[in-house]
CSV table of C-alpha atoms and ligand atoms in Angstrom, one decimal:
chain,number,residue,atom,x,y,z
A,1,MET,CA,-122.6,14.8,-217.6
A,2,ALA,CA,-123.6,12.3,-215.0
A,3,LEU,CA,-126.0,9.4,-214.7
A,4,THR,CA,-127.3,8.1,-211.4
A,5,VAL,CA,-128.9,4.7,-211.1
A,6,VAL,CA,-130.9,3.0,-208.4
A,7,GLY,CA,-131.7,-0.7,-208.8
A,8,SER,CA,-130.8,-4.1,-207.4
A,9,ILE,CA,-127.2,-4.9,-206.5
A,10,ALA,CA,-127.3,-8.6,-206.3
A,11,PHE,CA,-125.8,-12.0,-206.1
A,12,ASP,CA,-127.3,-14.2,-208.8
A,13,ALA,CA,-127.5,-18.0,-209.1
A,14,VAL,CA,-128.2,-18.8,-212.7
A,15,ARG,CA,-128.7,-22.0,-214.8
A,16,THR,CA,-128.9,-22.0,-218.6
A,17,PRO,CA,-128.6,-24.8,-221.1
A,18,PHE,CA,-124.9,-23.8,-221.4
A,19,GLY,CA,-123.9,-23.9,-217.7
A,20,GLU,CA,-124.5,-22.9,-214.2
A,21,ARG,CA,-123.2,-20.3,-211.7
A,22,GLU,CA,-124.0,-20.4,-207.9
A,23,ARG,CA,-123.0,-16.9,-207.0
A,24,MET,CA,-122.0,-14.0,-209.2
A,25,LEU,CA,-122.3,-10.3,-209.2
A,26,GLY,CA,-125.7,-9.3,-210.7
A,27,GLY,CA,-128.6,-7.0,-210.2
A,28,SER,CA,-130.2,-4.4,-212.4
A,29,ALA,CA,-128.0,-1.6,-211.2
A,30,SER,CA,-124.7,-3.5,-211.6
A,31,HIS,CA,-125.5,-4.6,-215.2
A,32,PHE,CA,-126.7,-1.2,-216.1
A,33,ALA,CA,-123.8,0.7,-214.5
A,34,LEU,CA,-121.1,-1.5,-216.2
A,35,ALA,CA,-122.7,-1.0,-219.6
A,36,ALA,CA,-123.3,2.8,-219.1
A,37,SER,CA,-119.7,3.3,-217.8
A,38,PHE,CA,-118.4,3.0,-221.4
A,39,PHE,CA,-120.3,6.2,-222.3
A,40,THR,CA,-120.5,8.5,-219.3
A,41,ASP,CA,-119.9,9.1,-215.6
A,42,VAL,CA,-122.1,6.6,-213.6
A,43,ARG,CA,-123.2,6.6,-209.9
A,44,VAL,CA,-124.9,3.7,-208.2
A,45,VAL,CA,-127.3,4.0,-205.3
A,46,GLY,CA,-128.4,1.0,-203.2
A,47,PRO,CA,-127.7,-1.2,-200.2
A,48,VAL,CA,-125.5,-4.3,-200.1
A,49,GLY,CA,-125.0,-6.8,-197.2
A,50,GLU,CA,-121.9,-7.7,-195.2
A,51,ASP,CA,-121.3,-10.5,-197.8
A,52,PHE,CA,-120.6,-8.0,-200.6
A,53,GLY,CA,-116.9,-7.7,-200.6
A,54,PRO,CA,-114.1,-5.6,-202.1
A,55,GLU,CA,-114.0,-7.9,-205.1
A,56,GLU,CA,-117.6,-7.0,-206.2
A,57,ILE,CA,-117.1,-3.2,-205.4
A,58,GLY,CA,-113.8,-3.4,-207.3
A,59,VAL,CA,-115.6,-4.6,-210.5
A,60,LEU,CA,-117.7,-1.4,-210.5
A,61,GLU,CA,-114.8,0.9,-209.4
A,62,ALA,CA,-112.5,-0.5,-212.1
A,63,HIS,CA,-115.0,0.9,-214.6
A,64,GLY,CA,-114.9,4.3,-212.9
A,65,VAL,CA,-118.4,3.8,-211.4
A,66,SER,CA,-119.0,5.9,-208.3
A,67,THR,CA,-119.9,3.7,-205.3
A,68,ALA,CA,-120.3,6.6,-202.8
A,69,ASP,CA,-124.0,5.8,-202.4
A,70,ILE,CA,-123.6,2.0,-202.1
A,71,GLU,CA,-124.5,1.5,-198.4
A,72,ARG,CA,-123.1,-1.5,-196.7
A,73,VAL,CA,-125.5,-2.8,-194.1
A,74,GLU,CA,-123.8,-4.5,-191.1
A,75,GLY,CA,-125.3,-7.9,-190.4
A,76,GLY,CA,-127.4,-7.8,-193.6
A,77,SER,CA,-127.3,-10.0,-196.7
A,78,THR,CA,-127.2,-8.7,-200.3
A,79,PHE,CA,-130.2,-9.0,-202.6
A,80,PHE,CA,-130.3,-12.5,-204.0
A,81,TRP,CA,-131.9,-13.8,-207.2
A,82,ARG,CA,-132.0,-17.4,-208.5
A,83,GLY,CA,-133.3,-18.1,-212.0
A,84,HIS,CA,-133.0,-20.4,-214.9
A,85,TYR,CA,-133.6,-20.5,-218.7
A,86,ASP,CA,-134.8,-23.5,-220.7
A,87,HIS,CA,-134.2,-23.6,-224.4
A,88,ASP,CA,-136.2,-20.4,-225.0
A,89,MET,CA,-133.7,-18.0,-223.6
A,90,ASN,CA,-136.1,-15.1,-224.0
A,91,VAL,CA,-137.9,-16.3,-220.9
A,92,ALA,CA,-136.3,-16.1,-217.5
A,93,HIS,CA,-137.8,-18.4,-214.8
A,94,THR,CA,-137.5,-17.0,-211.3
A,95,ASP,CA,-136.8,-19.7,-208.7
A,96,ASP,CA,-136.1,-17.4,-205.7
A,97,THR,CA,-136.0,-13.7,-204.9
A,98,ARG,CA,-134.7,-12.4,-201.6
A,99,LEU,CA,-134.9,-8.7,-201.1
A,100,ASN,CA,-132.8,-8.9,-198.0
A,101,VAL,CA,-131.2,-5.4,-197.4
A,102,PHE,CA,-133.6,-3.8,-199.9
A,103,ALA,CA,-136.6,-4.6,-197.7
A,104,ASP,CA,-135.8,-1.7,-195.3
A,105,PHE,CA,-133.7,0.5,-197.5
A,106,VAL,CA,-134.4,4.3,-197.3
A,107,PRO,CA,-132.4,6.0,-200.0
A,108,LYS,CA,-130.4,9.1,-199.3
A,109,LEU,CA,-128.4,10.5,-202.2
A,110,CYS,CA,-125.2,12.5,-201.8
A,111,ASP,CA,-125.2,15.9,-203.4
A,112,ASP,CA,-123.3,14.8,-206.5
A,113,ASN,CA,-125.8,12.0,-207.2
A,114,ARG,CA,-128.8,14.2,-206.6
A,115,ASP,CA,-127.4,16.7,-209.1
A,116,ALA,CA,-126.9,14.2,-211.9
A,117,GLU,CA,-128.7,15.3,-215.1
A,118,MET,CA,-129.9,11.8,-215.9
A,119,LEU,CA,-131.5,9.2,-213.6
A,120,PHE,CA,-132.3,5.6,-214.3
A,121,LEU,CA,-134.8,3.8,-212.0
A,122,GLY,CA,-133.6,0.3,-212.5
A,123,ASN,CA,-135.8,-2.7,-211.7
A,124,ILE,CA,-136.5,-2.7,-207.9
A,125,GLN,CA,-139.6,-2.0,-205.7
A,126,PRO,CA,-141.6,0.8,-207.4
A,127,GLU,CA,-141.9,2.7,-204.0
A,128,LEU,CA,-138.2,2.9,-203.8
A,129,GLN,CA,-137.9,4.1,-207.4
A,130,ARG,CA,-140.4,6.9,-206.4
A,131,GLN,CA,-138.4,7.9,-203.4
A,132,VAL,CA,-135.2,8.2,-205.5
A,133,ARG,CA,-137.0,10.1,-208.2
A,134,ALA,CA,-138.1,12.6,-205.5
A,135,GLU,CA,-134.5,12.9,-204.1
A,136,ALA,CA,-132.9,13.4,-207.5
A,137,ARG,CA,-133.6,17.1,-207.9
A,138,GLY,CA,-131.1,17.7,-210.6
A,139,ALA,CA,-132.4,15.0,-213.0
A,140,ARG,CA,-133.6,16.5,-216.3
A,141,PHE,CA,-134.3,13.1,-217.9
A,142,VAL,CA,-135.6,10.1,-216.0
A,143,ALA,CA,-136.1,6.5,-217.3
A,144,LEU,CA,-137.5,3.4,-215.6
A,145,ASP,CA,-137.4,-0.4,-216.0
A,146,SER,CA,-139.5,-2.9,-214.0
A,147,MET,CA,-140.6,-6.5,-214.2
A,148,ASN,CA,-143.6,-8.9,-213.8
A,149,LEU,CA,-143.1,-9.3,-210.1
A,150,TRP,CA,-143.7,-5.6,-209.4
A,151,ILE,CA,-146.5,-5.4,-212.0
A,152,GLU,CA,-148.2,-8.2,-210.1
A,153,THR,CA,-147.5,-7.1,-206.5
A,154,ALA,CA,-147.2,-3.2,-206.7
A,155,LYS,CA,-148.9,-2.1,-209.8
A,156,ASP,CA,-150.4,1.1,-208.3
A,157,ALA,CA,-147.0,2.3,-207.1
A,158,LEU,CA,-145.5,1.4,-210.4
A,159,LEU,CA,-148.1,3.4,-212.4
A,160,ALA,CA,-147.6,6.3,-210.0
A,161,VAL,CA,-143.8,6.5,-210.6
A,162,ILE,CA,-144.4,6.0,-214.4
A,163,SER,CA,-146.5,9.1,-214.4
A,164,GLU,CA,-143.5,11.1,-213.0
A,165,ILE,CA,-140.9,10.2,-215.6
A,166,ASP,CA,-139.9,10.6,-219.2
A,167,CYS,CA,-139.0,7.2,-220.6
A,168,VAL,CA,-140.1,3.6,-219.9
A,169,LEU,CA,-138.0,0.6,-221.0
A,170,LEU,CA,-139.8,-2.7,-220.6
A,171,ASN,CA,-139.8,-6.0,-222.4
A,172,ASP,CA,-142.7,-6.7,-224.7
A,173,ALA,CA,-144.4,-9.2,-222.3
A,174,GLU,CA,-144.2,-6.7,-219.4
A,175,LEU,CA,-145.7,-3.9,-221.6
A,176,ARG,CA,-148.6,-6.1,-222.5
A,177,MET,CA,-149.1,-7.2,-218.9
A,178,LEU,CA,-148.9,-3.7,-217.4
A,179,THR,CA,-151.4,-2.2,-219.9
A,180,ALA,CA,-153.6,-5.3,-220.6
A,181,GLU,CA,-153.2,-4.5,-224.3
A,182,PRO,CA,-152.1,-7.3,-226.5
A,183,ASN,CA,-150.9,-5.0,-229.3
A,184,LEU,CA,-147.4,-3.4,-228.6
A,185,VAL,CA,-148.2,-0.2,-230.5
A,186,VAL,CA,-151.4,0.3,-228.5
A,187,ALA,CA,-149.6,-0.7,-225.3
A,188,ALA,CA,-146.9,1.9,-225.9
A,189,ARG,CA,-149.6,4.6,-226.5
A,190,ALA,CA,-151.3,3.6,-223.3
A,191,ILE,CA,-148.0,4.2,-221.4
A,192,MET,CA,-147.5,7.5,-223.1
A,193,ALA,CA,-151.0,8.6,-222.0
A,194,LEU,CA,-149.7,8.3,-218.4
A,195,GLY,CA,-147.0,10.8,-219.0
A,196,PRO,CA,-143.8,9.4,-220.5
A,197,SER,CA,-142.9,10.7,-224.0
A,198,ILE,CA,-140.7,7.7,-224.9
A,199,VAL,CA,-141.3,4.0,-224.7
A,200,VAL,CA,-138.8,1.3,-225.5
A,201,ALA,CA,-140.0,-2.3,-225.9
A,202,LYS,CA,-137.1,-4.8,-225.4
A,203,ARG,CA,-137.8,-7.9,-227.4
A,204,GLY,CA,-134.9,-10.2,-226.5
A,205,GLU,CA,-133.5,-12.0,-229.5
A,206,TYR,CA,-135.9,-10.1,-231.7
A,207,GLY,CA,-134.4,-6.7,-230.9
A,208,ALA,CA,-136.0,-3.6,-229.6
A,209,ALA,CA,-138.6,-1.0,-230.7
A,210,LEU,CA,-138.8,2.7,-229.9
A,211,PHE,CA,-142.0,4.7,-229.7
A,212,THR,CA,-142.2,8.5,-229.3
A,213,GLY,CA,-145.0,10.9,-230.1
A,214,ASP,CA,-143.9,11.2,-233.7
A,215,ASP,CA,-141.5,8.4,-234.4
A,216,THR,CA,-141.4,4.6,-234.5
A,217,PHE,CA,-138.1,2.8,-234.9
A,218,ALA,CA,-137.3,-0.9,-234.7
A,219,MET,CA,-134.1,-2.8,-234.9
A,220,PRO,CA,-133.1,-6.4,-234.8
A,221,ALA,CA,-130.8,-8.0,-232.3
A,222,LEU,CA,-127.4,-9.1,-233.7
A,223,PRO,CA,-127.7,-12.8,-234.6
A,224,ILE,CA,-125.2,-14.3,-232.2
A,225,ALA,CA,-124.2,-18.0,-232.3
A,226,GLU,CA,-122.9,-18.0,-228.8
A,227,VAL,CA,-125.6,-17.0,-226.3
A,228,ARG,CA,-124.6,-18.4,-222.9
A,229,ASP,CA,-126.6,-16.3,-220.3
A,230,PRO,CA,-129.2,-13.6,-221.2
A,231,THR,CA,-129.4,-12.4,-217.5
A,232,GLY,CA,-128.8,-8.6,-217.5
A,233,ALA,CA,-129.3,-8.1,-221.2
A,234,GLY,CA,-132.2,-5.7,-220.6
A,235,ASP,CA,-130.2,-3.7,-218.1
A,236,SER,CA,-127.2,-3.7,-220.4
A,237,PHE,CA,-129.4,-2.4,-223.1
A,238,ALA,CA,-130.7,0.4,-220.8
A,239,GLY,CA,-127.1,1.2,-219.8
A,240,GLY,CA,-125.9,1.6,-223.4
A,241,PHE,CA,-129.1,3.5,-224.3
A,242,LEU,CA,-129.0,6.0,-221.4
A,243,GLY,CA,-125.2,6.1,-221.1
A,244,PHE,CA,-125.0,7.2,-224.7
A,245,LEU,CA,-127.7,9.9,-224.3
A,246,ASP,CA,-126.1,11.3,-221.2
A,247,GLY,CA,-122.6,11.2,-222.7
A,248,ALA,CA,-123.9,13.1,-225.7
A,249,GLY,CA,-125.6,15.7,-223.4
A,250,ALA,CA,-129.0,14.7,-224.9
A,251,HIS,CA,-131.3,15.4,-221.9
A,252,SER,CA,-134.2,16.4,-224.2
A,253,PRO,CA,-133.2,13.8,-226.9
A,254,SER,CA,-134.2,14.2,-230.5
A,255,ASN,CA,-135.5,11.3,-232.5
A,256,ASP,CA,-132.2,10.9,-234.2
A,257,GLU,CA,-130.3,10.8,-230.9
A,258,LEU,CA,-132.8,8.2,-229.6
A,259,ARG,CA,-132.2,6.1,-232.7
A,260,GLN,CA,-128.4,6.3,-232.1
A,261,ALA,CA,-129.0,5.4,-228.5
A,262,MET,CA,-131.0,2.3,-229.5
A,263,VAL,CA,-127.9,1.0,-231.4
A,264,ARG,CA,-125.6,1.5,-228.4
A,265,GLY,CA,-128.2,-0.3,-226.2
A,266,SER,CA,-128.4,-3.2,-228.6
A,267,ALA,CA,-124.7,-3.4,-228.9
A,268,MET,CA,-124.2,-3.6,-225.1
A,269,ALA,CA,-127.0,-6.2,-224.8
A,270,SER,CA,-125.4,-8.3,-227.5
A,271,PHE,CA,-122.1,-8.5,-225.6
A,272,ASN,CA,-123.8,-9.2,-222.3
A,273,VAL,CA,-125.4,-12.5,-223.5
A,274,GLU,CA,-122.1,-13.9,-224.7
A,275,ASP,CA,-121.0,-15.0,-221.2
A,276,PHE,CA,-122.4,-15.5,-217.7
A,277,GLY,CA,-123.3,-12.5,-215.5
A,278,THR,CA,-121.1,-9.5,-216.1
A,279,ASP,CA,-118.1,-11.6,-217.3
A,280,ARG,CA,-118.2,-10.3,-220.9
A,281,VAL,CA,-119.1,-6.7,-220.3
A,282,ARG,CA,-116.4,-6.3,-217.7
A,283,ARG,CA,-113.6,-7.2,-220.1
A,284,LEU,CA,-114.9,-5.1,-223.1
A,285,ASP,CA,-113.1,-2.2,-224.6
A,286,ARG,CA,-114.2,0.8,-226.7
A,287,ASP,CA,-112.9,-0.7,-230.0
A,288,GLU,CA,-115.1,-3.7,-229.6
A,289,ILE,CA,-118.1,-1.5,-229.0
A,290,ASP,CA,-117.4,0.6,-232.0
A,291,ALA,CA,-116.9,-2.5,-234.2
A,292,ARG,CA,-120.3,-3.9,-233.0
A,293,VAL,CA,-122.0,-0.6,-233.7
A,294,ALA,CA,-120.6,-0.9,-237.3
A,295,ALA,CA,-121.9,-4.5,-237.4
A,296,PHE,CA,-125.4,-3.2,-236.6
A,297,LYS,CA,-125.1,-0.7,-239.5
A,298,ASP,CA,-124.2,-3.5,-241.9
A,299,LEU,CA,-126.9,-5.7,-240.6
A,300,THR,CA,-129.7,-3.2,-241.2
A,301,HIS,CA,-128.3,-1.4,-244.4
A,302,PHE,CA,-130.1,-2.1,-247.7
B,401,AMP,P1,-132.6,-8.5,-216.8
B,401,AMP,O1,-131.8,-7.4,-217.5
B,401,AMP,O2,-134.0,-8.3,-216.9
B,401,AMP,O3,-132.1,-9.9,-217.3
B,401,AMP,O4,-132.3,-8.4,-215.3
B,401,AMP,C1,-131.5,-9.4,-214.6
B,401,AMP,C2,-131.2,-8.9,-213.2
B,401,AMP,O5,-132.3,-8.5,-212.5
B,401,AMP,C3,-130.5,-10.0,-212.4
B,401,AMP,O6,-129.1,-9.8,-212.2
B,401,AMP,C4,-131.2,-10.0,-211.0
B,401,AMP,O7,-130.4,-9.9,-209.9
B,401,AMP,C5,-132.2,-8.8,-211.1
B,401,AMP,N1,-133.5,-9.1,-210.6
B,401,AMP,C6,-134.2,-10.2,-210.7
B,401,AMP,N2,-135.4,-10.1,-210.1
B,401,AMP,C7,-135.5,-8.9,-209.6
B,401,AMP,C8,-136.4,-8.1,-208.8
B,401,AMP,N3,-137.6,-8.6,-208.5
B,401,AMP,N4,-136.1,-6.8,-208.5
B,401,AMP,C9,-134.9,-6.3,-208.8
B,401,AMP,N5,-134.0,-7.0,-209.5
B,401,AMP,C10,-134.2,-8.2,-209.9
C-alpha cells in the first residue's frame, strides 16, 4: 500500500491568541504526510527552495515519509504563508501567500510514486493538482482538498480536477462557496453530481460530516481545552482519513470503512490543534492515537 501526496510544502508564520511563530514547517503536504505516516507508506511530491534545510526534510524522513520527489530549487524560496486567528479559531485569516517555487513547478513523479494506489491532491494550485492526477497512473482512489483562494482565482480548473476524482474534502464554508448552495447536504450533492462519490465536510470545532450516495455520517470534534493553533487541522484530518483507508487496502471503500476513516481523521486533527504547526503530531505515538480513537467511541456512544 502507498499513498502519494502533492500539496504545499511551506514555511508558515502564525499568530493565535495563544502565541506566535515566525517560521515553522507547514504546508498542506507536510501536515498531511505526517498524519498519514502513522497508518501507511507516504510519498510527498513538490518543490522547496534553498532555504528548506536538512532539519525540515528530517522531520518527514523521521516518520518514514519518502522525500524522493521533493525537488530542491537552487536559488528559489520555499512557499510561504502568513496567517492569524482571532478568538474564533475556526476562521483562518490569510495575511500573505507567496507561491515562490510553486509558481513554475512542473511535477514529474518517480515510478514508485506514480504507482501508488492512493493519491491525495492537497491544497495547491488546481492546475498543478490536475497535472499530478494525470501523472499518477496507478492511483485507484484519488481525493482532493482546496481553499477559498483557489475557488476565487481558479474555479474552472478546480471544477475540472474535481470531475476527475473520487473524494472531495473541504471545509463547510468552502463547500458553500464552491457550489453557491447555503445548505451543506445540497452542496455535497452538487459536488457528487460533478463526479466524486464521496464528500467530506470539515467543520472545525464542530467535527466533520460524510456524504456518499447512500450514507450520511456525522461526528463531533473532541472537546479539547487546549487549542493552541488550528493550522493544518484540515490536512491532518485528511492524512488520518486517507492514511487509514490506504493502510487498510480500502481503495473502493465501503461505508463502514469510510466511517472508521472519519474517526482516524478526527483523531489526527484533534492532536494537531494542541500545539503550533507540526509540533504535536511529530511527537505522537501509536498508543496515543489508539487511546484517542477510544475516546471518540466514548464521546459518541449512547
Ligand atoms: P489547513 O489544514 O487548512 O489549516 O492548512 C494549513 C496549511 O495550508 C498551512 O500550513 C499553509 O502553509 C497552507 N496554505 C495556506 N494557504 C495556502 C494556499 N493558497 N495554497 C496551498 N497551501 C496553503
